[in-house]
XYZ file of C-alpha atoms in Angstrom:
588
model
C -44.509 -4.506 51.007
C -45.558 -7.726 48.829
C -48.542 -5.067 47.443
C -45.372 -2.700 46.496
C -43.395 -5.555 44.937
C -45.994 -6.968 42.718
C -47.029 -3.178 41.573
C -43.295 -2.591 41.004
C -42.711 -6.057 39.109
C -46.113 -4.767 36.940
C -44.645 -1.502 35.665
C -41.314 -3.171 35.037
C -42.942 -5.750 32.867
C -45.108 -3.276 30.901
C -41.972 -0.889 30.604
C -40.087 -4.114 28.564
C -42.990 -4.977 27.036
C -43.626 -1.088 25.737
C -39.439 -1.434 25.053
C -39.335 -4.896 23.084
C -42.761 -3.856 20.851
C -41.235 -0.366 20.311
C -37.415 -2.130 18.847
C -39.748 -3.862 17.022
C -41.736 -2.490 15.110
C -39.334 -0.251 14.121
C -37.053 -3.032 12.879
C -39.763 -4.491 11.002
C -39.871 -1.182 8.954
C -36.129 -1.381 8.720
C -36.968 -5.058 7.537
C -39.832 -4.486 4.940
C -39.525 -0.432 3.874
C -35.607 -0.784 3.173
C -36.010 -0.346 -0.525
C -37.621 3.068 -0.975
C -34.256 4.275 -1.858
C -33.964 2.648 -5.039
C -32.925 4.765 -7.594
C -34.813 5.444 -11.056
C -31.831 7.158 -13.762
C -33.424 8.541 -16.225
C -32.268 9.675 -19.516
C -29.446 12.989 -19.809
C -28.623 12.286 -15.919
C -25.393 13.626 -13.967
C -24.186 12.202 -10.901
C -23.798 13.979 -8.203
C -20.836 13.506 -5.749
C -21.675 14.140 -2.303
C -19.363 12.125 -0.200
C -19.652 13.859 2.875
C -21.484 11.126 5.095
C -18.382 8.196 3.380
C -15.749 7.520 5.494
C -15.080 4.194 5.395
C -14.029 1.365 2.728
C -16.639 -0.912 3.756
C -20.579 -0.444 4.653
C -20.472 -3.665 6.324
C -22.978 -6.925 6.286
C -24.605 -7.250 9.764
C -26.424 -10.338 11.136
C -28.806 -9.896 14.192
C -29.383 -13.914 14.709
C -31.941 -13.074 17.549
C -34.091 -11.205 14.919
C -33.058 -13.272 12.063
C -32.325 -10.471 10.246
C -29.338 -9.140 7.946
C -28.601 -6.202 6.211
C -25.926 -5.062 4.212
C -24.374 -1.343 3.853
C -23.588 0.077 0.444
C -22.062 3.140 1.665
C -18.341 2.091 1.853
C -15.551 3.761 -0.561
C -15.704 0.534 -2.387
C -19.376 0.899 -3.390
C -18.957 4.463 -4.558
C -15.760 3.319 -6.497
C -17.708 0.537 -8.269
C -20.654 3.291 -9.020
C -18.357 5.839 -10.893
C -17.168 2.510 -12.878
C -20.275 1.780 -13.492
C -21.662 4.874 -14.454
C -18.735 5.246 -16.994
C -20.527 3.223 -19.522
C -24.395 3.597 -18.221
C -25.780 5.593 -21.282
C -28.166 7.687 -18.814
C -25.305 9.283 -17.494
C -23.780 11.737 -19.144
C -21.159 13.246 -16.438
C -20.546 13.651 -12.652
C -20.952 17.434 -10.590
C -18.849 17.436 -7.434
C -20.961 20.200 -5.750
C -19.804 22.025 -2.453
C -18.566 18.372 -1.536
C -17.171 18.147 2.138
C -15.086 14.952 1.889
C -14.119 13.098 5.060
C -11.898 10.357 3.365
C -8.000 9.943 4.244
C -5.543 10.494 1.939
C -5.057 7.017 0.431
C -8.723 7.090 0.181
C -8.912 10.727 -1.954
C -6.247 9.215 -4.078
C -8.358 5.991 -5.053
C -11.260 8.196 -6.070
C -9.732 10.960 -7.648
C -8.328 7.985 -9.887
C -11.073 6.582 -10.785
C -12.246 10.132 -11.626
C -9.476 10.287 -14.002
C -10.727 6.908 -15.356
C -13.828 8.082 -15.797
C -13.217 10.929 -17.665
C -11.846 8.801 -20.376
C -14.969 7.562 -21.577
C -15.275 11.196 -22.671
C -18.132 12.354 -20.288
C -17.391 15.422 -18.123
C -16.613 16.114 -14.924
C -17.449 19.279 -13.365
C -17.029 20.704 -9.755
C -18.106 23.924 -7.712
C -17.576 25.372 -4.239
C -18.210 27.814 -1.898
C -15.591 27.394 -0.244
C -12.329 24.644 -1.483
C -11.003 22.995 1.532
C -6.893 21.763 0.452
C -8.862 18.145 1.472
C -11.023 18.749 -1.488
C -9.213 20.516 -3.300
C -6.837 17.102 -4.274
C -10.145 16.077 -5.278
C -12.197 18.487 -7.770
C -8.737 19.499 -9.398
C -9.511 16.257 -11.309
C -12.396 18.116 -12.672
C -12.725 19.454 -16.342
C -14.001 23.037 -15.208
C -13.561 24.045 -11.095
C -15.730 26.429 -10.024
C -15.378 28.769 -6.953
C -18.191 30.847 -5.568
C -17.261 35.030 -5.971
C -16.223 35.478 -2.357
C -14.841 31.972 -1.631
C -11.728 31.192 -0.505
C -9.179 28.311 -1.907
C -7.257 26.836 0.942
C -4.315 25.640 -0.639
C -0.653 25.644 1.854
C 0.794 22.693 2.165
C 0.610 20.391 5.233
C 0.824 20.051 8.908
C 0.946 17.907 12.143
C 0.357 19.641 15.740
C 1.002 17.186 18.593
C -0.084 18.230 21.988
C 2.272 17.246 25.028
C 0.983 16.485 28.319
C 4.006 15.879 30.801
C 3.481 19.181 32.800
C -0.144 18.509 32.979
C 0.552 15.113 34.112
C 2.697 16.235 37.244
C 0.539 18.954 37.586
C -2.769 17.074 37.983
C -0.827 13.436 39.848
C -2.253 11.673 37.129
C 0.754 10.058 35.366
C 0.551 7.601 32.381
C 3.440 4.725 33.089
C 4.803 3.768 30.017
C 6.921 1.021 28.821
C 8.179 0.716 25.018
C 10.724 -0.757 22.334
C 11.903 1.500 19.715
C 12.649 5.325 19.774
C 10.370 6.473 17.266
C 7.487 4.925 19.377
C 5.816 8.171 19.258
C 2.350 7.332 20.680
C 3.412 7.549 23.994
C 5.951 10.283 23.659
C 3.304 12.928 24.256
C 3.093 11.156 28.215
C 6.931 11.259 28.490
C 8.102 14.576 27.027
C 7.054 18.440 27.265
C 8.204 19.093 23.723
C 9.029 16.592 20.749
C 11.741 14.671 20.230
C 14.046 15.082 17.254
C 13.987 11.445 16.019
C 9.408 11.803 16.063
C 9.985 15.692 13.838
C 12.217 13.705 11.700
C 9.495 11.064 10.504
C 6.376 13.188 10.376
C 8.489 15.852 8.836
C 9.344 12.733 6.024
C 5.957 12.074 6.445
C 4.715 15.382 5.542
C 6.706 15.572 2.761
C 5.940 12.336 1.219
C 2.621 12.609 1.203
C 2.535 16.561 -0.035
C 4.958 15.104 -3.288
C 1.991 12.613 -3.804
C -0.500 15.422 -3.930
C 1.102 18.101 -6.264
C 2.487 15.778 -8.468
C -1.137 14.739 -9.047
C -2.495 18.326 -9.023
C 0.252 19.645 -11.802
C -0.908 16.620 -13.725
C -4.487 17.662 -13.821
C -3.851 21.413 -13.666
C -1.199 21.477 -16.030
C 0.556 23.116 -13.169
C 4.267 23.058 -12.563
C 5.441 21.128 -9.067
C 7.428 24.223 -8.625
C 4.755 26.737 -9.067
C 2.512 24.609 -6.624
C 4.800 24.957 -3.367
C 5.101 28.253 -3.760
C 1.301 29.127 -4.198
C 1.593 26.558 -1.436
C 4.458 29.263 0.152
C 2.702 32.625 -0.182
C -1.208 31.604 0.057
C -1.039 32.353 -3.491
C -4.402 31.082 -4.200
C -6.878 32.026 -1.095
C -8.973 34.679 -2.954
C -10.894 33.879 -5.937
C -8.938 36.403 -8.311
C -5.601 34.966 -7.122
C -6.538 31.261 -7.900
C -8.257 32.479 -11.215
C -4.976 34.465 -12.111
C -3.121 31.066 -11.019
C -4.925 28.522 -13.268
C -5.812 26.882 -9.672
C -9.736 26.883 -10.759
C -11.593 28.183 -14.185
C -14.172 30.044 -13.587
C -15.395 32.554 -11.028
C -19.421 31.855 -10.567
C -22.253 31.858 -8.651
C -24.018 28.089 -7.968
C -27.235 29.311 -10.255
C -24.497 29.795 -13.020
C -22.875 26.599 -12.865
C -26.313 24.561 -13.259
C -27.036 27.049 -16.114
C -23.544 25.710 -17.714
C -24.178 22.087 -17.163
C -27.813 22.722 -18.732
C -25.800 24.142 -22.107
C -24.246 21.039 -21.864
C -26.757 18.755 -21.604
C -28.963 20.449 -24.140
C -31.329 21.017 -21.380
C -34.007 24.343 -21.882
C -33.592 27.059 -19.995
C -36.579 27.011 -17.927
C -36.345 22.698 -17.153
C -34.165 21.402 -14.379
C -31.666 19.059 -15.494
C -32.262 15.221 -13.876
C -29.493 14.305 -10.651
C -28.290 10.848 -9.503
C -27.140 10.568 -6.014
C -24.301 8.903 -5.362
C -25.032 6.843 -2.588
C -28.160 5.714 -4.051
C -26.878 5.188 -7.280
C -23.850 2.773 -5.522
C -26.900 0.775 -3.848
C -28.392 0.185 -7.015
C -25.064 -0.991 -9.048
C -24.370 -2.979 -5.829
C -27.865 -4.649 -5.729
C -28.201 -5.429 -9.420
C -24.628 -5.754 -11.557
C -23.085 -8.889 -10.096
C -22.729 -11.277 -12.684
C -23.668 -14.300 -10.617
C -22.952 -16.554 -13.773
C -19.309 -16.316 -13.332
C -18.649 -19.178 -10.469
C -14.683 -18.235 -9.638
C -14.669 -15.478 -6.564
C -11.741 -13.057 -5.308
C -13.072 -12.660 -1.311
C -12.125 -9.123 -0.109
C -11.578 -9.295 3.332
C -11.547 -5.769 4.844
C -10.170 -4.989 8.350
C -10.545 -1.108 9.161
C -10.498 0.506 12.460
C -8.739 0.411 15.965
C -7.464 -3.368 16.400
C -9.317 -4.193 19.991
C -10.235 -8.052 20.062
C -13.537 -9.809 20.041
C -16.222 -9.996 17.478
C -15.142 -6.407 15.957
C -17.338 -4.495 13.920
C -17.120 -1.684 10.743
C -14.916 0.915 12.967
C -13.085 -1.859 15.292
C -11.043 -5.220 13.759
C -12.056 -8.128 16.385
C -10.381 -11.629 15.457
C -14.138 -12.838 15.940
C -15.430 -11.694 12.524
C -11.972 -11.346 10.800
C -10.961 -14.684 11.404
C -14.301 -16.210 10.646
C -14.048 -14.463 7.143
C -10.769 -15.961 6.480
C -12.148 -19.161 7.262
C -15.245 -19.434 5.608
C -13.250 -17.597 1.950
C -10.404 -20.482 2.091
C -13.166 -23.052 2.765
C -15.208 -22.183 -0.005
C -14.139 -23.994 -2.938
C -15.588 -21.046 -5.411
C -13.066 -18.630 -3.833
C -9.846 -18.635 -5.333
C -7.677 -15.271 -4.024
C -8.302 -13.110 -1.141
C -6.929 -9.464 -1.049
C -6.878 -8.382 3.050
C -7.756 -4.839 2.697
C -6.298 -2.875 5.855
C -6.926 0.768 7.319
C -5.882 0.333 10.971
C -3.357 1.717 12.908
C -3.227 -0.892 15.205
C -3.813 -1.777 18.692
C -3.869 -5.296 20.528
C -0.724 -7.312 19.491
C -2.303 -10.155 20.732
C -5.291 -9.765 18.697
C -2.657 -8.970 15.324
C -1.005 -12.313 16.313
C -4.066 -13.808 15.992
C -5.235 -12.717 12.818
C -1.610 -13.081 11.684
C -1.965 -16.727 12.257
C -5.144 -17.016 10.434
C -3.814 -15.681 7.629
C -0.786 -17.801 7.832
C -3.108 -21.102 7.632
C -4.965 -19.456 4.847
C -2.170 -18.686 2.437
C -1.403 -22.516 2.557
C -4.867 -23.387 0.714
C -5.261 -19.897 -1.363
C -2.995 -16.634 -2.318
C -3.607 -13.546 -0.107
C -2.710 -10.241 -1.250
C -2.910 -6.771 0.715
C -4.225 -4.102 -0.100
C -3.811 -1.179 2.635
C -6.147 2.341 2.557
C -5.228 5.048 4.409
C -3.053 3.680 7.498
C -1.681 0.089 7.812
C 0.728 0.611 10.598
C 2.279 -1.062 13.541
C -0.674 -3.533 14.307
C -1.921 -2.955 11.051
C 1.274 -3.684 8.991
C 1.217 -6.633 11.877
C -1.124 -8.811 10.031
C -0.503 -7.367 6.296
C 3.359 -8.412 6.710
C 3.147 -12.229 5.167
C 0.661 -11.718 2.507
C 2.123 -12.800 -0.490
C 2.045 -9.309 -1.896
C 1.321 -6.291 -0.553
C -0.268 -3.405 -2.466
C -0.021 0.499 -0.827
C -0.951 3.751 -1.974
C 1.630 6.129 -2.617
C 0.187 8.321 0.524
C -0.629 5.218 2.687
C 0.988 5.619 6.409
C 2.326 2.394 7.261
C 5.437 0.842 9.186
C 5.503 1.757 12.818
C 6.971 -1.488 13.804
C 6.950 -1.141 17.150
C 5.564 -1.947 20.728
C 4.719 -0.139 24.326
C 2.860 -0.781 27.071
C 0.950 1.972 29.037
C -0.748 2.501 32.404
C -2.525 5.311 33.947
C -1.128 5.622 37.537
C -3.112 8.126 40.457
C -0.115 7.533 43.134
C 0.250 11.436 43.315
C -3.140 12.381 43.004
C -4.216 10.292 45.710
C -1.511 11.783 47.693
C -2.883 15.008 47.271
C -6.543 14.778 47.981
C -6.309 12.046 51.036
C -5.915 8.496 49.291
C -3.983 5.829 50.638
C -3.876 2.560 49.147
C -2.898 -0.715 51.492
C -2.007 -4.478 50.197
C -1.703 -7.514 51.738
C -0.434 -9.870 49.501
C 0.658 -13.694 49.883
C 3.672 -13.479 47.102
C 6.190 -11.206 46.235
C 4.107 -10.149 42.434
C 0.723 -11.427 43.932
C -0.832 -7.762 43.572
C -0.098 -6.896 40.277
C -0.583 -2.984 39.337
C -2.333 -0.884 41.659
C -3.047 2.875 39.987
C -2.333 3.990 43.321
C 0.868 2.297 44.451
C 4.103 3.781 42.524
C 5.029 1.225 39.787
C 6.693 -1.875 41.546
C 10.166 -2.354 39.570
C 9.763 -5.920 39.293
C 6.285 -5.204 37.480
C 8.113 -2.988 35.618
C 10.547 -5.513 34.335
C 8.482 -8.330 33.694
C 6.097 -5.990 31.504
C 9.637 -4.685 29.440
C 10.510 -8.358 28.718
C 6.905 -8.985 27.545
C 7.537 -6.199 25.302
C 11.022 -7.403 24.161
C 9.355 -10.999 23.673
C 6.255 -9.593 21.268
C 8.832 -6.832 19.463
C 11.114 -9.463 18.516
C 8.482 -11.594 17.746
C 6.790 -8.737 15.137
C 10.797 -8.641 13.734
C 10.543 -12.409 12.669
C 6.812 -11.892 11.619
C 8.356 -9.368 9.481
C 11.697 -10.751 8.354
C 9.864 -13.998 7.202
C 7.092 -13.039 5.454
C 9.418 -9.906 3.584
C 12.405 -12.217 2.833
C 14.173 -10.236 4.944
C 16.771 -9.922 7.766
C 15.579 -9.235 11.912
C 18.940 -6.619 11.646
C 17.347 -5.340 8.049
C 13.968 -4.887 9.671
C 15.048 -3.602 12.454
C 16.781 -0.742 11.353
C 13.569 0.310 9.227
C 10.981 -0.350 12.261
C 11.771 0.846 15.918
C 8.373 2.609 15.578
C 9.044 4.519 12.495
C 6.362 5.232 10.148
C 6.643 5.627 6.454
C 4.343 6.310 3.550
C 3.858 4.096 1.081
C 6.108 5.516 -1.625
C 9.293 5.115 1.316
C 7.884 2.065 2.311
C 8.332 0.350 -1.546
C 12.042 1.689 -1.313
C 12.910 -0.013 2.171
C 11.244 -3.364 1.172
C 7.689 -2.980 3.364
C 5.615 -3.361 0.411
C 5.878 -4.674 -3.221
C 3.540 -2.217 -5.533
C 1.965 0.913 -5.367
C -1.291 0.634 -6.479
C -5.224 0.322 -4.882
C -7.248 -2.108 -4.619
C -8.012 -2.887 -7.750
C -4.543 -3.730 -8.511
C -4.233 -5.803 -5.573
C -7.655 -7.510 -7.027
C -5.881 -7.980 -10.620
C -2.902 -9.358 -9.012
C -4.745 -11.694 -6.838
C -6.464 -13.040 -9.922
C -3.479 -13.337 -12.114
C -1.589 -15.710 -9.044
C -4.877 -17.681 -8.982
C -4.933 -18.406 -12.882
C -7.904 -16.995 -13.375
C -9.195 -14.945 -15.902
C -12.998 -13.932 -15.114
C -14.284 -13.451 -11.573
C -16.994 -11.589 -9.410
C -16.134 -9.773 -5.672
C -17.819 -11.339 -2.691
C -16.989 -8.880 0.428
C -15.944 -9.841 4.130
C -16.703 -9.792 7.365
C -20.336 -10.557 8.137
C -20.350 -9.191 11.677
C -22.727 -10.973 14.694
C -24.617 -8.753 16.752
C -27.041 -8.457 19.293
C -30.291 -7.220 20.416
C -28.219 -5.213 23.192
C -25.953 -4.339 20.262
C -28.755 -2.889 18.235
C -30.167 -0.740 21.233
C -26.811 0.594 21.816
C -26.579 2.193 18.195
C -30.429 3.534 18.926
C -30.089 7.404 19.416
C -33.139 8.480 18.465
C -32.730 9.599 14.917
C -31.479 7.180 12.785
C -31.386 3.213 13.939
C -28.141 2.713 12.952
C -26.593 6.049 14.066
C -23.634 5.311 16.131
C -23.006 7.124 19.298
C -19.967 8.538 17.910
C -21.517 10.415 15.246
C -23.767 12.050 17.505
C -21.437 13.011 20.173
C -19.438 14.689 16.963
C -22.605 16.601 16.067
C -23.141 18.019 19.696
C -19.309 18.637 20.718
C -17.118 19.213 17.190
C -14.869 17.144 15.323
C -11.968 18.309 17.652
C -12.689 17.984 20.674
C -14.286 14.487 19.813
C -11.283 13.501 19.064
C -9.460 14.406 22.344
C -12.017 12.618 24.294
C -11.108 9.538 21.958
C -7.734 10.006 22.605
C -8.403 10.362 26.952
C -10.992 7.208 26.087
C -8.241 5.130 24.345
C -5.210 5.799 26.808
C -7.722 4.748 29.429
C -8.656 1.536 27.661
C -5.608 -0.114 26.491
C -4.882 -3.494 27.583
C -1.887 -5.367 27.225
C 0.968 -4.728 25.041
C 0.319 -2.537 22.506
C 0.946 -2.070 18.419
C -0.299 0.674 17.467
C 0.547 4.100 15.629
C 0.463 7.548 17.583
C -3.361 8.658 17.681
C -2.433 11.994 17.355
C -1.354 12.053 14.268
C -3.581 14.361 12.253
C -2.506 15.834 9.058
C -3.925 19.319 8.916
């Protein structure tokens, strides 16, 4: 047996060795063959605008401490924004081809770029976009463009805007598995798909404002660009008045009915380029790593610190997809510390999550704005947790289509009581105090659990009312009757006091400046996030180093029914009170 062990101990030790040299090596490539990518322009360039691998505002800066190593992303929104800027007055660019793009941005997001399209196109070099086949997503998008392009037999998806929710009450007594739920405010819809068969008239009547809101954002910005009448728009919108190629001709919708090989032949007339030569490309994304690694003016010593917190708010050290008070918290800290930083703009996509995480950044935030100004900025959704820790800023910027609001709270446990009934369970507990055992999932909900978890509610939703009322100069009754779970966008959301400007975040970054008296400043970005060796082998799939798991499960299974195993995976791992927007919300 000893002669077994010591074998056994053998392979296990050459199996970590073989593991440790393999991580290895392949970091040290990551380490010293990370700049193949950089990008040579050469003279008569275009840019081309692939954006479907961008999805979030921020690449991220990532420290492995065990490996001494650190790398920064330049794929965030934020880099591509400051490569169109840049490539406004580069003289080796002469214009940008949006070419069967598949964008994955939100809303908020689309707007910022298509913007700085717009700005782009004032320094009088074109913009030019073709597709096989025009999602409504891009759509918003190339209708900035000079000429639009649609392949022969293409479609143009253009009809307005939905929202399906799916309810799971009957399924729940169905099955015995039974989500106990426990919530302030009645258009807490996050929960309501646990509670109800059907929706409820007071969650229609805010995604039905929603919907609308957000639409108004998106044709007024199409008629502008199309020269298109708001009218004329809803009902193309109405009667699919644009899905063939002929139709959206007919409507002014695109320009020009072509084949790909005929829209690089146009863009050659353009650039003066003979027939038989290929005319020179720029990507994007390599393109934003070069302006990123090479135009900051180090020179100028006064900083604006962006501080970005995107994703699901969870606790811990967080990371590009998932706010944790360990790396948001640390930014705050080291910005208001540093004497070179004057201003930080908070720049939040998050629905929410943890209130006791929000509360925590919340308070960080509070100590900061007594040594600097900090201004918000949201993206796409800054809502219940999210609007949490935007809510005493001393301004707050949103997009016209942001989500936000959703002030609101719920608790939620799954409970197996019934199921275990059914297939032979029986839970017994022994307990020394009346509220020693807590929550069982297979005891029926205790009523004195029950009420102690609804005051703990009450306690943190009239705590977010104060957060609220303080830091917007407003009355708890005033903020009350706009919260109660509600969300708005960001146009309703400037009416009913939630934020102060529309605008992105480069008018948050203007503001910030102007409060902090200064006139010249460079960008330093926030959070570095701390990880792990165990970290690093749990992004490893195989193909890329940094390929997260959810990516790939997304390749294998589909976009949808990713997201209702999220959805399953999220109900099953909240803990604690939660603030946090419905999940479900997607707007089709």
């Amino acid at each position: 047996m000893k002669f077994l062990g010591n074998v056994l101990a053998t392979v296990i030790g050459i199996f970590v060795f073989c593991m440790v040299f393999f991580f290895g090596f392949i970091l040290l490539g990551a380490i010293f063959g990370g700049d193949n990518d950089t990008v040579k322009v050469k003279e008569n360039s275009v840019l081309e605008l692939d954006l479907s691998k961008v999805t979030l505002d921020y690449g991220g800066k990532i420290n492995f401490k065990e490996f001494n190593y650190f790398e920064t992303k330049h794929d965030g929104l934020i880099d591509i924004l400051n490569a169109i800027e840049a490539a406004k007055t580069d003289n080796k660019i002469k214009g940008i081809s949006i070419l069967n793009n598949e964008l994955q941005l939100g809303m908020a997001q689309s707007k910022a770029l298509r913007d700085q399209l717009e700005n782009f196109k004032k320094s009088g070099k074109f913009v030019v976009a073709y597709s096989n086949f025009i999602s409504q997503r891009d759509y918003y998008l190339n209708s900035v463009a000079d000429t639009l392009y649609l392949n022969p037999i293409g479609e143009l998806d253009f009809k307005g805007l939905s929202s399906e929710i799916i309810y799971m009450k009957e399924l729940q007594e169905k099955t015995g598995i039974k989500m106990e739920v426990i919530r302030h405010g009645k258009y807490k819809s996050a929960v309501e798909p646990f509670l109800a068969q059907e929706m409820s008239p007071e969650n229609r009547e805010q995604i039905t404002v929603l919907l609308n809101s957000v639409w108004n954002t998106i044709v007024s910005d199409i008629s502008k660009s199309r020269k298109i009448s708001v009218d004329s728009l809803n009902s193309i919108a109405n009667s699919l008045g644009a899905r063939t190629p002929e139709l959206a001709l007919a409507k002014h919708m695109i320009d020009k009915i072509a084949y790909e090989d005929e829209y690089h032949e146009a863009i050659k007339k353009q650039l003066k380029v003979k027939e038989d030569k290929d005319y020179d490309t720029v990507d994007i994304l390599k393109y934003a790593k070069k302006v990123a690694t090479s135009s900051t003016d180090f020179s100028v010593k006064d900083i604006v610190a962006v501080v970005y917190a995107q994703g699901e708010i969870q606790g811990g050290e967080g990371d590009v997809n998932i706010i944790g008070e360990g790396a948001v918290k640390r930014a705050l800290k080291e910005a208001r510390e540093d004497e070179d930083v004057k201003a930080i703009v908070l720049r939040v996509d998050s629905p929410g999550g943890s209130a006791l995480t929000s509360e925590l950044i919340w308070r960080e935030i509070e100590i900061t704005k007594k040594v600097k100004p900090v201004v918000v900025s949201m993206g796409n959704v800054a809502a219940s947790g999210g609007y949490y820790i935007s809510c005493n800023a001393n301004r707050i910027f949103a997009e016209p289509n942001t989500i936000t609001g959703s002030i609101g709270v719920f608790g939620m446990l799954p409970n197996m009581n019934e199921l275990g009934k059914n297939i032979g369970i029986n839970a017994e507990q022994v307990k020394t105090h009346q509220n020693a055992s807590g929550y069982s999932v297979f005891e029926p909900v205790d009523e004195n659990f029950k009420a102690f978890t609804l005051e703990s509610i009450e306690n943190i939703y009239s705590t977010f009312l104060t957060r609220v009322a303080t830091g917007r100069k407003m009355t708890r009754e005033q903020v009350d009757a706009i919260a109660q779970g509600r969300v708005w966008t960001g146009a309703d959301a400037l009416k009913n006091g939630l934020v102060d400007e529309l605008g992105g975040l480069e008018e948050a970054l203007k503001y910030a400046a102007k409060i902090a008296k200064i006139k010249e400043y460079r960008i330093e970005n926030y959070p570095e996030y701390d990880k792990s060796f165990e970290d690093l082998i749990g992004n490893f799939t195989g193909i890329s180093m940094f390929q997260s798991r959810e990516t790939l499960l997304k390749e294998q299974i589909g976009e949808e029914n990713f997201r209702l195993l999220e959805q399953i995976k999220r109900a099953n791992q909240l803990k604690g009170v939660q603030a946090i927007m419905p999940f479900e919300l997607q707007i089709k």
